PDB file of C-alpha atoms and ligand atoms in Angstrom:
ATOM      1  CA  MET A   1      49.438 -16.188 -87.385  1.00  0.00           C
ATOM      2  CA  VAL A   2      46.974 -13.513 -88.444  1.00  0.00           C
ATOM      3  CA  LYS A   3      47.192 -10.198 -86.566  1.00  0.00           C
ATOM      4  CA  LYS A   4      44.339  -9.528 -84.209  1.00  0.00           C
ATOM      5  CA  ILE A   5      42.532  -6.957 -82.117  1.00  0.00           C
ATOM      6  CA  ALA A   6      40.707  -8.333 -79.075  1.00  0.00           C
ATOM      7  CA  LEU A   7      37.945  -6.437 -77.308  1.00  0.00           C
ATOM      8  CA  GLU A   8      36.604  -8.348 -74.353  1.00  0.00           C
ATOM      9  CA  GLU A   9      39.810  -8.244 -72.357  1.00  0.00           C
ATOM     10  CA  HIS A  10      39.640  -7.572 -68.658  1.00  0.00           C
ATOM     11  CA  PHE A  11      41.559  -5.815 -65.936  1.00  0.00           C
ATOM     12  CA  LEU A  12      41.099  -4.884 -62.294  1.00  0.00           C
ATOM     13  CA  CYS A  13      42.392  -1.922 -60.346  1.00  0.00           C
ATOM     14  CA  PRO A  14      42.100  -0.599 -56.795  1.00  0.00           C
ATOM     15  CA  GLY A  15      38.510   0.203 -55.889  1.00  0.00           C
ATOM     16  CA  PHE A  16      37.048  -2.599 -58.023  1.00  0.00           C
ATOM     17  CA  ILE A  17      38.386  -5.785 -56.467  1.00  0.00           C
ATOM     18  CA  GLU A  18      35.729  -5.768 -53.717  1.00  0.00           C
ATOM     19  CA  TYR A  19      32.962  -5.791 -56.354  1.00  0.00           C
ATOM     20  CA  TRP A  20      34.667  -8.627 -58.211  1.00  0.00           C
ATOM     21  CA  ASN A  21      35.457 -10.882 -55.235  1.00  0.00           C
ATOM     22  CA  PRO A  22      31.933 -12.371 -54.857  1.00  0.00           C
ATOM     23  CA  THR A  23      32.020 -13.576 -58.490  1.00  0.00           C
ATOM     24  CA  VAL A  24      34.960 -15.855 -57.704  1.00  0.00           C
ATOM     25  CA  ALA A  25      34.054 -16.728 -54.117  1.00  0.00           C
ATOM     26  CA  GLU A  26      33.434 -20.385 -54.919  1.00  0.00           C
ATOM     27  CA  MET A  27      36.694 -20.853 -56.805  1.00  0.00           C
ATOM     28  CA  PRO A  28      39.706 -22.567 -55.249  1.00  0.00           C
ATOM     29  CA  ALA A  29      41.870 -19.889 -53.590  1.00  0.00           C
ATOM     30  CA  ALA A  30      44.872 -20.542 -55.839  1.00  0.00           C
ATOM     31  CA  LYS A  31      42.828 -19.994 -58.993  1.00  0.00           C
ATOM     32  CA  ARG A  32      41.257 -16.857 -57.549  1.00  0.00           C
ATOM     33  CA  GLU A  33      44.651 -15.401 -56.707  1.00  0.00           C
ATOM     34  CA  ARG A  34      46.018 -16.267 -60.128  1.00  0.00           C
ATOM     35  CA  LEU A  35      43.079 -14.495 -61.810  1.00  0.00           C
ATOM     36  CA  LEU A  36      43.554 -11.449 -59.606  1.00  0.00           C
ATOM     37  CA  SER A  37      47.223 -11.294 -60.444  1.00  0.00           C
ATOM     38  CA  LEU A  38      46.543 -11.617 -64.207  1.00  0.00           C
ATOM     39  CA  ASN A  39      43.762  -9.015 -64.075  1.00  0.00           C
ATOM     40  CA  THR A  40      45.980  -6.457 -62.361  1.00  0.00           C
ATOM     41  CA  ASP A  41      48.991  -6.960 -64.634  1.00  0.00           C
ATOM     42  CA  PHE A  42      49.478  -4.614 -67.582  1.00  0.00           C
ATOM     43  CA  GLY A  43      53.039  -5.661 -68.281  1.00  0.00           C
ATOM     44  CA  GLU A  44      55.020  -8.665 -69.358  1.00  0.00           C
ATOM     45  CA  VAL A  45      52.559 -11.444 -68.534  1.00  0.00           C
ATOM     46  CA  ARG A  46      49.635  -9.842 -70.368  1.00  0.00           C
ATOM     47  CA  LEU A  47      51.745  -8.743 -73.310  1.00  0.00           C
ATOM     48  CA  ALA A  48      53.358 -12.191 -73.646  1.00  0.00           C
ATOM     49  CA  SER A  49      49.909 -13.780 -73.677  1.00  0.00           C
ATOM     50  CA  MET A  50      48.797 -11.322 -76.376  1.00  0.00           C
ATOM     51  CA  ASP A  51      51.939 -12.043 -78.419  1.00  0.00           C
ATOM     52  CA  LYS A  52      51.336 -15.805 -78.305  1.00  0.00           C
ATOM     53  CA  ALA A  53      47.802 -15.251 -79.624  1.00  0.00           C
ATOM     54  CA  GLY A  54      48.806 -12.749 -82.303  1.00  0.00           C
ATOM     55  CA  ILE A  55      46.876  -9.969 -80.543  1.00  0.00           C
ATOM     56  CA  GLU A  56      48.375  -6.627 -81.520  1.00  0.00           C
ATOM     57  CA  ARG A  57      45.925  -4.606 -79.529  1.00  0.00           C
ATOM     58  CA  ALA A  58      43.638  -5.381 -76.590  1.00  0.00           C
ATOM     59  CA  VAL A  59      40.686  -3.174 -75.711  1.00  0.00           C
ATOM     60  CA  LEU A  60      40.663  -3.355 -71.918  1.00  0.00           C
ATOM     61  CA  ALA A  61      37.568  -3.202 -69.728  1.00  0.00           C
ATOM     62  CA  LEU A  62      37.001  -3.547 -65.999  1.00  0.00           C
ATOM     63  CA  ALA A  63      36.104  -7.067 -64.884  1.00  0.00           C
ATOM     64  CA  GLY A  64      32.529  -7.112 -63.621  1.00  0.00           C
ATOM     65  CA  PRO A  65      30.348  -6.287 -61.965  1.00  0.00           C
ATOM     66  CA  GLY A  66      32.151  -3.067 -60.984  1.00  0.00           C
ATOM     67  CA  VAL A  67      29.882  -0.188 -60.067  1.00  0.00           C
ATOM     68  CA  GLN A  68      26.911  -1.985 -61.589  1.00  0.00           C
ATOM     69  CA  ALA A  69      26.736  -3.452 -58.068  1.00  0.00           C
ATOM     70  CA  GLU A  70      27.236  -0.176 -56.148  1.00  0.00           C
ATOM     71  CA  ARG A  71      24.227   0.897 -54.077  1.00  0.00           C
ATOM     72  CA  ASP A  72      25.290   4.504 -53.569  1.00  0.00           C
ATOM     73  CA  THR A  73      24.922   6.472 -56.801  1.00  0.00           C
ATOM     74  CA  ALA A  74      27.462   9.187 -55.967  1.00  0.00           C
ATOM     75  CA  THR A  75      30.038   6.525 -55.078  1.00  0.00           C
ATOM     76  CA  ALA A  76      29.258   4.653 -58.314  1.00  0.00           C
ATOM     77  CA  ILE A  77      29.795   7.777 -60.438  1.00  0.00           C
ATOM     78  CA  ARG A  78      33.018   8.717 -58.649  1.00  0.00           C
ATOM     79  CA  THR A  79      34.448   5.181 -58.687  1.00  0.00           C
ATOM     80  CA  ALA A  80      33.675   4.624 -62.381  1.00  0.00           C
ATOM     81  CA  LYS A  81      35.455   7.858 -63.246  1.00  0.00           C
ATOM     82  CA  ALA A  82      38.496   6.831 -61.185  1.00  0.00           C
ATOM     83  CA  GLY A  83      38.566   3.449 -62.944  1.00  0.00           C
ATOM     84  CA  ASN A  84      38.486   5.152 -66.343  1.00  0.00           C
ATOM     85  CA  ASP A  85      41.293   7.520 -65.364  1.00  0.00           C
ATOM     86  CA  PHE A  86      43.347   4.564 -64.118  1.00  0.00           C
ATOM     87  CA  LEU A  87      42.866   2.758 -67.425  1.00  0.00           C
ATOM     88  CA  ALA A  88      43.727   5.876 -69.429  1.00  0.00           C
ATOM     89  CA  LYS A  89      47.086   6.050 -67.613  1.00  0.00           C
ATOM     90  CA  GLU A  90      47.858   2.400 -68.379  1.00  0.00           C
ATOM     91  CA  ILE A  91      46.963   2.965 -72.036  1.00  0.00           C
ATOM     92  CA  GLN A  92      49.299   5.957 -72.129  1.00  0.00           C
ATOM     93  CA  ARG A  93      52.156   3.652 -71.113  1.00  0.00           C
ATOM     94  CA  ARG A  94      51.457   1.272 -74.023  1.00  0.00           C
ATOM     95  CA  PRO A  95      49.373   3.153 -76.587  1.00  0.00           C
ATOM     96  CA  ASP A  96      50.604   0.757 -79.256  1.00  0.00           C
ATOM     97  CA  ARG A  97      49.067  -2.269 -77.463  1.00  0.00           C
ATOM     98  CA  TYR A  98      46.109  -1.118 -75.378  1.00  0.00           C
ATOM     99  CA  SER A  99      42.826   0.703 -75.907  1.00  0.00           C
ATOM    100  CA  GLY A 100      39.904   1.032 -73.540  1.00  0.00           C
ATOM    101  CA  PHE A 101      36.197   0.681 -72.962  1.00  0.00           C
ATOM    102  CA  ALA A 102      34.586   3.081 -70.492  1.00  0.00           C
ATOM    103  CA  HIS A 103      33.108   1.827 -67.241  1.00  0.00           C
ATOM    104  CA  LEU A 104      29.839   3.618 -66.485  1.00  0.00           C
ATOM    105  CA  ALA A 105      27.551   4.143 -63.506  1.00  0.00           C
ATOM    106  CA  MET A 106      24.155   3.428 -65.056  1.00  0.00           C
ATOM    107  CA  GLN A 107      22.444   4.459 -61.816  1.00  0.00           C
ATOM    108  CA  ASP A 108      22.361   7.975 -63.320  1.00  0.00           C
ATOM    109  CA  ALA A 109      21.681   8.201 -67.068  1.00  0.00           C
ATOM    110  CA  ARG A 110      22.976  11.739 -67.558  1.00  0.00           C
ATOM    111  CA  ALA A 111      26.139  11.156 -65.523  1.00  0.00           C
ATOM    112  CA  ALA A 112      26.748   7.954 -67.517  1.00  0.00           C
ATOM    113  CA  ALA A 113      26.235   9.844 -70.799  1.00  0.00           C
ATOM    114  CA  ASP A 114      28.636  12.602 -69.699  1.00  0.00           C
ATOM    115  CA  GLU A 115      31.264  10.073 -68.611  1.00  0.00           C
ATOM    116  CA  LEU A 116      30.875   8.158 -71.886  1.00  0.00           C
ATOM    117  CA  GLU A 117      31.433  11.377 -73.808  1.00  0.00           C
ATOM    118  CA  ARG A 118      34.471  12.285 -71.677  1.00  0.00           C
ATOM    119  CA  CYS A 119      35.964   8.823 -72.171  1.00  0.00           C
ATOM    120  CA  VAL A 120      35.388   8.825 -75.938  1.00  0.00           C
ATOM    121  CA  LYS A 121      36.422  12.408 -76.636  1.00  0.00           C
ATOM    122  CA  ASP A 122      39.108  13.120 -74.014  1.00  0.00           C
ATOM    123  CA  LEU A 123      40.488   9.678 -73.141  1.00  0.00           C
ATOM    124  CA  LYS A 124      40.040   8.314 -76.692  1.00  0.00           C
ATOM    125  CA  PHE A 125      38.257   5.165 -75.517  1.00  0.00           C
ATOM    126  CA  CYS A 126      36.366   3.263 -78.191  1.00  0.00           C
ATOM    127  CA  GLY A 127      33.050   2.661 -76.458  1.00  0.00           C
ATOM    128  CA  ALA A 128      31.790   1.297 -73.161  1.00  0.00           C
ATOM    129  CA  MET A 129      31.365  -2.068 -71.538  1.00  0.00           C
ATOM    130  CA  ILE A 130      28.439  -2.380 -69.143  1.00  0.00           C
ATOM    131  CA  ASN A 131      28.388  -5.412 -66.895  1.00  0.00           C
ATOM    132  CA  GLY A 132      24.749  -6.384 -67.324  1.00  0.00           C
ATOM    133  CA  HIS A 133      21.978  -5.038 -65.121  1.00  0.00           C
ATOM    134  CA  THR A 134      22.659  -2.297 -62.583  1.00  0.00           C
ATOM    135  CA  LEU A 135      21.054  -3.271 -59.265  1.00  0.00           C
ATOM    136  CA  GLY A 136      18.374  -5.122 -61.235  1.00  0.00           C
ATOM    137  CA  GLN A 137      17.681  -2.359 -63.759  1.00  0.00           C
ATOM    138  CA  TYR A 138      18.278  -3.242 -67.397  1.00  0.00           C
ATOM    139  CA  LEU A 139      19.377  -0.951 -70.196  1.00  0.00           C
ATOM    140  CA  ASP A 140      15.915  -0.707 -71.797  1.00  0.00           C
ATOM    141  CA  HIS A 141      14.568   1.272 -68.820  1.00  0.00           C
ATOM    142  CA  PRO A 142      13.018   4.556 -70.052  1.00  0.00           C
ATOM    143  CA  SER A 143      15.054   6.519 -67.489  1.00  0.00           C
ATOM    144  CA  LEU A 144      18.112   5.587 -69.578  1.00  0.00           C
ATOM    145  CA  TYR A 145      16.876   7.141 -72.834  1.00  0.00           C
ATOM    146  CA  PRO A 146      19.156  10.197 -72.322  1.00  0.00           C
ATOM    147  CA  PHE A 147      22.097   7.793 -72.189  1.00  0.00           C
ATOM    148  CA  TRP A 148      21.107   6.059 -75.422  1.00  0.00           C
ATOM    149  CA  GLU A 149      20.518   9.388 -77.090  1.00  0.00           C
ATOM    150  CA  ARG A 150      24.127  10.398 -76.314  1.00  0.00           C
ATOM    151  CA  ALA A 151      25.578   6.979 -77.221  1.00  0.00           C
ATOM    152  CA  GLU A 152      23.779   7.178 -80.575  1.00  0.00           C
ATOM    153  CA  ALA A 153      25.003  10.724 -81.187  1.00  0.00           C
ATOM    154  CA  LEU A 154      28.577   9.648 -80.409  1.00  0.00           C
ATOM    155  CA  GLY A 155      28.161   6.593 -82.659  1.00  0.00           C
ATOM    156  CA  THR A 156      29.883   4.476 -80.057  1.00  0.00           C
ATOM    157  CA  LEU A 157      29.585   0.789 -79.193  1.00  0.00           C
ATOM    158  CA  ILE A 158      27.904  -0.180 -75.903  1.00  0.00           C
ATOM    159  CA  TYR A 159      29.007  -3.713 -75.077  1.00  0.00           C
ATOM    160  CA  ILE A 160      26.946  -5.733 -72.584  1.00  0.00           C
ATOM    161  CA  HIS A 161      29.091  -8.096 -70.554  1.00  0.00           C
ATOM    162  CA  PRO A 162      27.482 -11.031 -68.716  1.00  0.00           C
ATOM    163  CA  THR A 163      26.754 -10.859 -65.024  1.00  0.00           C
ATOM    164  CA  ASP A 164      24.874 -12.890 -62.463  1.00  0.00           C
ATOM    165  CA  PRO A 165      21.083 -12.505 -62.646  1.00  0.00           C
ATOM    166  CA  VAL A 166      19.146 -10.803 -59.874  1.00  0.00           C
ATOM    167  CA  SER A 167      18.058 -14.245 -58.658  1.00  0.00           C
ATOM    168  CA  VAL A 168      18.777 -17.777 -59.811  1.00  0.00           C
ATOM    169  CA  ALA A 169      16.085 -19.143 -62.125  1.00  0.00           C
ATOM    170  CA  PRO A 170      14.265 -22.148 -60.616  1.00  0.00           C
ATOM    171  CA  VAL A 171      15.251 -24.290 -63.594  1.00  0.00           C
ATOM    172  CA  LEU A 172      18.938 -23.869 -62.686  1.00  0.00           C
ATOM    173  CA  GLN A 173      18.605 -24.495 -58.986  1.00  0.00           C
ATOM    174  CA  GLY A 174      20.301 -27.613 -57.680  1.00  0.00           C
ATOM    175  CA  HIS A 175      22.724 -27.747 -60.607  1.00  0.00           C
ATOM    176  CA  PRO A 176      25.642 -25.431 -59.839  1.00  0.00           C
ATOM    177  CA  GLY A 177      27.352 -26.607 -63.014  1.00  0.00           C
ATOM    178  CA  LEU A 178      24.704 -24.747 -65.030  1.00  0.00           C
ATOM    179  CA  ARG A 179      25.386 -21.459 -63.286  1.00  0.00           C
ATOM    180  CA  ARG A 180      27.337 -18.536 -64.696  1.00  0.00           C
ATOM    181  CA  ALA A 181      29.395 -19.060 -67.855  1.00  0.00           C
ATOM    182  CA  THR A 182      28.091 -22.572 -68.598  1.00  0.00           C
ATOM    183  CA  TRP A 183      24.574 -21.384 -69.426  1.00  0.00           C
ATOM    184  CA  GLU A 184      23.117 -18.867 -66.959  1.00  0.00           C
ATOM    185  CA  TRP A 185      25.030 -15.845 -68.288  1.00  0.00           C
ATOM    186  CA  THR A 186      24.099 -16.649 -71.892  1.00  0.00           C
ATOM    187  CA  PHE A 187      20.399 -16.649 -71.052  1.00  0.00           C
ATOM    188  CA  GLU A 188      20.737 -13.537 -68.868  1.00  0.00           C
ATOM    189  CA  THR A 189      22.738 -11.522 -71.405  1.00  0.00           C
ATOM    190  CA  GLY A 190      20.825 -12.683 -74.483  1.00  0.00           C
ATOM    191  CA  SER A 191      17.602 -11.758 -72.676  1.00  0.00           C
ATOM    192  CA  HIS A 192      19.057  -8.346 -71.765  1.00  0.00           C
ATOM    193  CA  ALA A 193      19.774  -7.649 -75.443  1.00  0.00           C
ATOM    194  CA  LEU A 194      16.268  -8.820 -76.403  1.00  0.00           C
ATOM    195  CA  ARG A 195      14.779  -6.441 -73.813  1.00  0.00           C
ATOM    196  CA  LEU A 196      16.428  -3.569 -75.689  1.00  0.00           C
ATOM    197  CA  ILE A 197      14.886  -4.743 -78.957  1.00  0.00           C
ATOM    198  CA  PHE A 198      11.424  -5.543 -77.568  1.00  0.00           C
ATOM    199  CA  GLY A 199      11.478  -2.372 -75.475  1.00  0.00           C
ATOM    200  CA  GLY A 200      11.768  -0.358 -78.692  1.00  0.00           C
ATOM    201  CA  VAL A 201      15.151   1.179 -77.830  1.00  0.00           C
ATOM    202  CA  PHE A 202      16.386   0.682 -81.393  1.00  0.00           C
ATOM    203  CA  ASP A 203      13.168   2.085 -82.881  1.00  0.00           C
ATOM    204  CA  ARG A 204      13.753   5.181 -80.773  1.00  0.00           C
ATOM    205  CA  PHE A 205      17.526   5.256 -81.376  1.00  0.00           C
ATOM    206  CA  PRO A 206      17.985   3.468 -84.718  1.00  0.00           C
ATOM    207  CA  LYS A 207      21.706   4.143 -84.937  1.00  0.00           C
ATOM    208  CA  ALA A 208      22.482   2.886 -81.407  1.00  0.00           C
ATOM    209  CA  ARG A 209      25.103   0.113 -81.414  1.00  0.00           C
ATOM    210  CA  LEU A 210      25.102  -2.815 -79.035  1.00  0.00           C
ATOM    211  CA  GLY A 211      27.984  -5.247 -78.554  1.00  0.00           C
ATOM    212  CA  LEU A 212      27.576  -8.844 -77.399  1.00  0.00           C
ATOM    213  CA  GLY A 213      30.245 -11.414 -76.675  1.00  0.00           C
ATOM    214  CA  HIS A 214      30.156 -15.198 -76.899  1.00  0.00           C
ATOM    215  CA  MET A 215      29.171 -15.198 -80.566  1.00  0.00           C
ATOM    216  CA  GLY A 216      26.044 -13.163 -79.881  1.00  0.00           C
ATOM    217  CA  GLU A 217      24.752 -15.022 -76.801  1.00  0.00           C
ATOM    218  CA  THR A 218      22.791 -17.462 -79.075  1.00  0.00           C
ATOM    219  CA  LEU A 219      20.735 -14.735 -80.800  1.00  0.00           C
ATOM    220  CA  PRO A 220      22.115 -15.402 -84.328  1.00  0.00           C
ATOM    221  CA  PHE A 221      20.823 -18.992 -84.021  1.00  0.00           C
ATOM    222  CA  LEU A 222      17.251 -17.864 -83.371  1.00  0.00           C
ATOM    223  CA  LEU A 223      16.439 -15.201 -85.989  1.00  0.00           C
ATOM    224  CA  TRP A 224      13.699 -17.112 -87.770  1.00  0.00           C
ATOM    225  CA  ARG A 225      11.994 -18.117 -84.557  1.00  0.00           C
ATOM    226  CA  PHE A 226      11.980 -14.571 -83.174  1.00  0.00           C
ATOM    227  CA  ASP A 227      10.448 -13.254 -86.402  1.00  0.00           C
ATOM    228  CA  SER A 228       7.960 -16.071 -86.665  1.00  0.00           C
ATOM    229  CA  ARG A 229       6.666 -15.771 -83.083  1.00  0.00           C
ATOM    230  CA  THR A 230       6.405 -12.005 -83.119  1.00  0.00           C
ATOM    231  CA  GLY A 231       4.613 -11.823 -86.479  1.00  0.00           C
ATOM    232  CA  PRO A 232       0.887 -11.149 -87.028  1.00  0.00           C
ATOM    233  CA  ASP A 233      -0.169 -14.752 -86.280  1.00  0.00           C
ATOM    234  CA  PHE A 234       1.349 -14.657 -82.804  1.00  0.00           C
ATOM    235  CA  TYR A 235       2.241 -11.772 -80.505  1.00  0.00           C
ATOM    236  CA  ASN A 236       2.122  -8.420 -82.171  1.00  0.00           C
ATOM    237  CA  VAL A 237       4.954  -6.710 -80.371  1.00  0.00           C
ATOM    238  CA  GLY A 238       4.564  -3.300 -81.995  1.00  0.00           C
ATOM    239  CA  LEU A 239       8.062  -2.937 -83.420  1.00  0.00           C
ATOM    240  CA  LYS A 240       8.761  -1.098 -86.663  1.00  0.00           C
ATOM    241  CA  ASN A 241      10.784  -4.026 -88.044  1.00  0.00           C
ATOM    242  CA  PRO A 242      11.100  -7.784 -87.623  1.00  0.00           C
ATOM    243  CA  VAL A 243      13.211  -8.703 -84.584  1.00  0.00           C
ATOM    244  CA  SER A 244      15.954 -10.084 -86.859  1.00  0.00           C
ATOM    245  CA  HIS A 245      16.378  -6.616 -88.381  1.00  0.00           C
ATOM    246  CA  TYR A 246      17.635  -5.211 -85.077  1.00  0.00           C
ATOM    247  CA  ILE A 247      19.927  -8.177 -84.422  1.00  0.00           C
ATOM    248  CA  LYS A 248      21.427  -7.713 -87.904  1.00  0.00           C
ATOM    249  CA  THR A 249      21.550  -3.921 -87.785  1.00  0.00           C
ATOM    250  CA  ASN A 250      22.148  -2.760 -84.212  1.00  0.00           C
ATOM    251  CA  ILE A 251      24.204  -5.625 -82.792  1.00  0.00           C
ATOM    252  CA  GLU A 252      27.894  -6.380 -83.305  1.00  0.00           C
ATOM    253  CA  ILE A 253      29.297  -9.527 -81.772  1.00  0.00           C
ATOM    254  CA  THR A 254      32.610 -10.989 -80.679  1.00  0.00           C
ATOM    255  CA  THR A 255      33.983 -14.502 -80.501  1.00  0.00           C
ATOM    256  CA  SER A 256      34.894 -14.194 -76.797  1.00  0.00           C
ATOM    257  CA  GLY A 257      34.927 -17.499 -74.971  1.00  0.00           C
ATOM    258  CA  MET A 258      33.721 -19.437 -78.024  1.00  0.00           C
ATOM    259  CA  CYS A 259      36.387 -21.333 -79.917  1.00  0.00           C
ATOM    260  CA  SER A 260      34.336 -23.446 -82.283  1.00  0.00           C
ATOM    261  CA  ALA A 261      33.299 -23.436 -85.911  1.00  0.00           C
ATOM    262  CA  GLU A 262      29.587 -24.171 -85.569  1.00  0.00           C
ATOM    263  CA  PRO A 263      28.492 -20.952 -83.829  1.00  0.00           C
ATOM    264  CA  LEU A 264      30.958 -18.914 -85.894  1.00  0.00           C
ATOM    265  CA  ASN A 265      29.531 -20.231 -89.148  1.00  0.00           C
ATOM    266  CA  CYS A 266      25.996 -19.655 -87.878  1.00  0.00           C
ATOM    267  CA  ALA A 267      26.886 -16.072 -86.908  1.00  0.00           C
ATOM    268  CA  ILE A 268      28.513 -15.432 -90.289  1.00  0.00           C
ATOM    269  CA  ALA A 269      25.424 -16.780 -92.081  1.00  0.00           C
ATOM    270  CA  ALA A 270      23.005 -14.849 -89.850  1.00  0.00           C
ATOM    271  CA  LEU A 271      24.729 -11.477 -89.458  1.00  0.00           C
ATOM    272  CA  GLY A 272      27.458 -11.351 -92.099  1.00  0.00           C
ATOM    273  CA  HIS A 273      31.121 -11.631 -91.159  1.00  0.00           C
ATOM    274  CA  GLU A 274      31.488  -7.832 -91.175  1.00  0.00           C
ATOM    275  CA  ARG A 275      29.775  -7.606 -87.781  1.00  0.00           C
ATOM    276  CA  ILE A 276      31.910 -10.222 -86.024  1.00  0.00           C
ATOM    277  CA  MET A 277      35.109  -9.371 -84.148  1.00  0.00           C
ATOM    278  CA  PHE A 278      37.687 -11.537 -82.446  1.00  0.00           C
ATOM    279  CA  SER A 279      38.013 -11.503 -78.647  1.00  0.00           C
ATOM    280  CA  ALA A 280      39.749 -13.736 -76.157  1.00  0.00           C
ATOM    281  CA  ASP A 281      38.114 -12.823 -72.797  1.00  0.00           C
ATOM    282  CA  TYR A 282      41.523 -12.779 -71.113  1.00  0.00           C
ATOM    283  CA  PRO A 283      42.306 -13.671 -68.379  1.00  0.00           C
ATOM    284  CA  PHE A 284      39.168 -15.749 -67.851  1.00  0.00           C
ATOM    285  CA  GLU A 285      39.885 -17.695 -71.057  1.00  0.00           C
ATOM    286  CA  ARG A 286      43.208 -18.585 -72.634  1.00  0.00           C
ATOM    287  CA  ALA A 287      44.133 -15.986 -75.254  1.00  0.00           C
ATOM    288  CA  GLU A 288      46.522 -18.406 -76.925  1.00  0.00           C
ATOM    289  CA  GLU A 289      43.765 -20.971 -77.430  1.00  0.00           C
ATOM    290  CA  ALA A 290      41.435 -18.333 -78.899  1.00  0.00           C
ATOM    291  CA  GLY A 291      44.147 -17.008 -81.204  1.00  0.00           C
ATOM    292  CA  HIS A 292      45.183 -20.461 -82.377  1.00  0.00           C
ATOM    293  CA  TRP A 293      41.555 -21.367 -82.992  1.00  0.00           C
ATOM    294  CA  LEU A 294      40.911 -18.392 -85.284  1.00  0.00           C
ATOM    295  CA  ASP A 295      44.241 -18.945 -87.056  1.00  0.00           C
ATOM    296  CA  SER A 296      43.450 -22.580 -87.807  1.00  0.00           C
ATOM    297  CA  GLU A 297      39.682 -22.525 -88.446  1.00  0.00           C
ATOM    298  CA  LYS A 298      38.636 -23.294 -92.022  1.00  0.00           C
ATOM    299  CA  LEU A 299      37.808 -19.807 -93.318  1.00  0.00           C
ATOM    300  CA  ASP A 300      38.290 -17.649 -96.375  1.00  0.00           C
ATOM    301  CA  GLU A 301      41.458 -15.621 -95.668  1.00  0.00           C
ATOM    302  CA  LYS A 302      39.705 -12.292 -96.134  1.00  0.00           C
ATOM    303  CA  VAL A 303      36.958 -13.317 -93.725  1.00  0.00           C
ATOM    304  CA  ARG A 304      39.579 -14.443 -91.209  1.00  0.00           C
ATOM    305  CA  ALA A 305      41.506 -11.154 -91.454  1.00  0.00           C
ATOM    306  CA  ASP A 306      38.309  -9.109 -91.179  1.00  0.00           C
ATOM    307  CA  ILE A 307      37.113 -10.952 -88.062  1.00  0.00           C
ATOM    308  CA  ALA A 308      40.586 -10.916 -86.524  1.00  0.00           C
ATOM    309  CA  TYR A 309      41.444  -7.285 -87.153  1.00  0.00           C
ATOM    310  CA  ASN A 310      39.852  -5.246 -89.924  1.00  0.00           C
ATOM    311  CA  ASN A 311      36.317  -5.165 -88.538  1.00  0.00           C
ATOM    312  CA  ALA A 312      37.542  -3.780 -85.208  1.00  0.00           C
ATOM    313  CA  VAL A 313      39.594  -1.132 -86.995  1.00  0.00           C
ATOM    314  CA  ARG A 314      36.524  -0.079 -88.949  1.00  0.00           C
ATOM    315  CA  LEU A 315      33.848  -0.424 -86.265  1.00  0.00           C
ATOM    316  CA  LEU A 316      35.844   0.901 -83.315  1.00  0.00           C
ATOM    317  CA  GLY A 317      38.170   3.296 -85.120  1.00  0.00           C
ATOM    318  CA  LEU A 318      41.186   1.262 -83.946  1.00  0.00           C
ATOM    319  CA  GLY A 319      44.467   0.229 -85.474  1.00  0.00           C
ATOM    320  CA  LYS A 320      47.746   1.885 -86.070  1.00  0.00           C
TER     321      LYS A 320
HETATM  322 ZN1   ZN B   1      34.485 -11.341 -70.309  1.00  0.00          ZN
END
């Protein structure tokens, strides 16, 4: 079993369960309660699951949507800070096993930038996880440039986690099986990342770093098509570089919730294995399954070790 770091691993704490409840409202009660219990455990159950998967270290982040769904900005700022302080205390209990991503109130760009800086510098977190849009506003909005300026200066990873869209697309209506993790979140989150590229955020902040789960939310599969359709014969989108440049340069991806060779091999071919990191998406996915998958997939051993562990050490400044 190869040793691993996982970085899309979730928790919940007081103050955040009310935001999370609607996302599991349609689940059978027993499953909902089990997920709540796993999300709020930082002890034996979580650690045993990590051990079975070979995960030495989990980077923990609040399960969404968190304050991305909070209508009162002052409450959002205060609650995010409390969540980060809570996580910092849990990390202090097991600094050998846990690290953290900051939770940020994107309702206020400067407050989010300040909290990111506090979390990175004082709490030693290794970036932030933002649960998609904040009340319908995406991360390419010009009001958020001060946030990106700070994130770039800190050199820290900003990971976009899927969330429900503002409204259900007509094409998905009538087919609840297509909602959320089946397909809806991939389209929503991939589109969110593309908004950052097409909105020129990475032209303005060329060293900004974006994280995506689920093997890059299909973007690695589509590089040629993005470049082809945004070239001079089609839409001239006014970017300094081909779209693929930003996907290869500004985006780092994880394997969360994707235990199969085809998208992994596509991502390796498209982005290079140095930009791919293992994740399990615990407790929403089975860490053991994800760990076993990476251990047994047909891969060069150096590539396997880099994806499992070394890339996270290098990119997030993690490890022992
Ligand atoms: Zn997740």
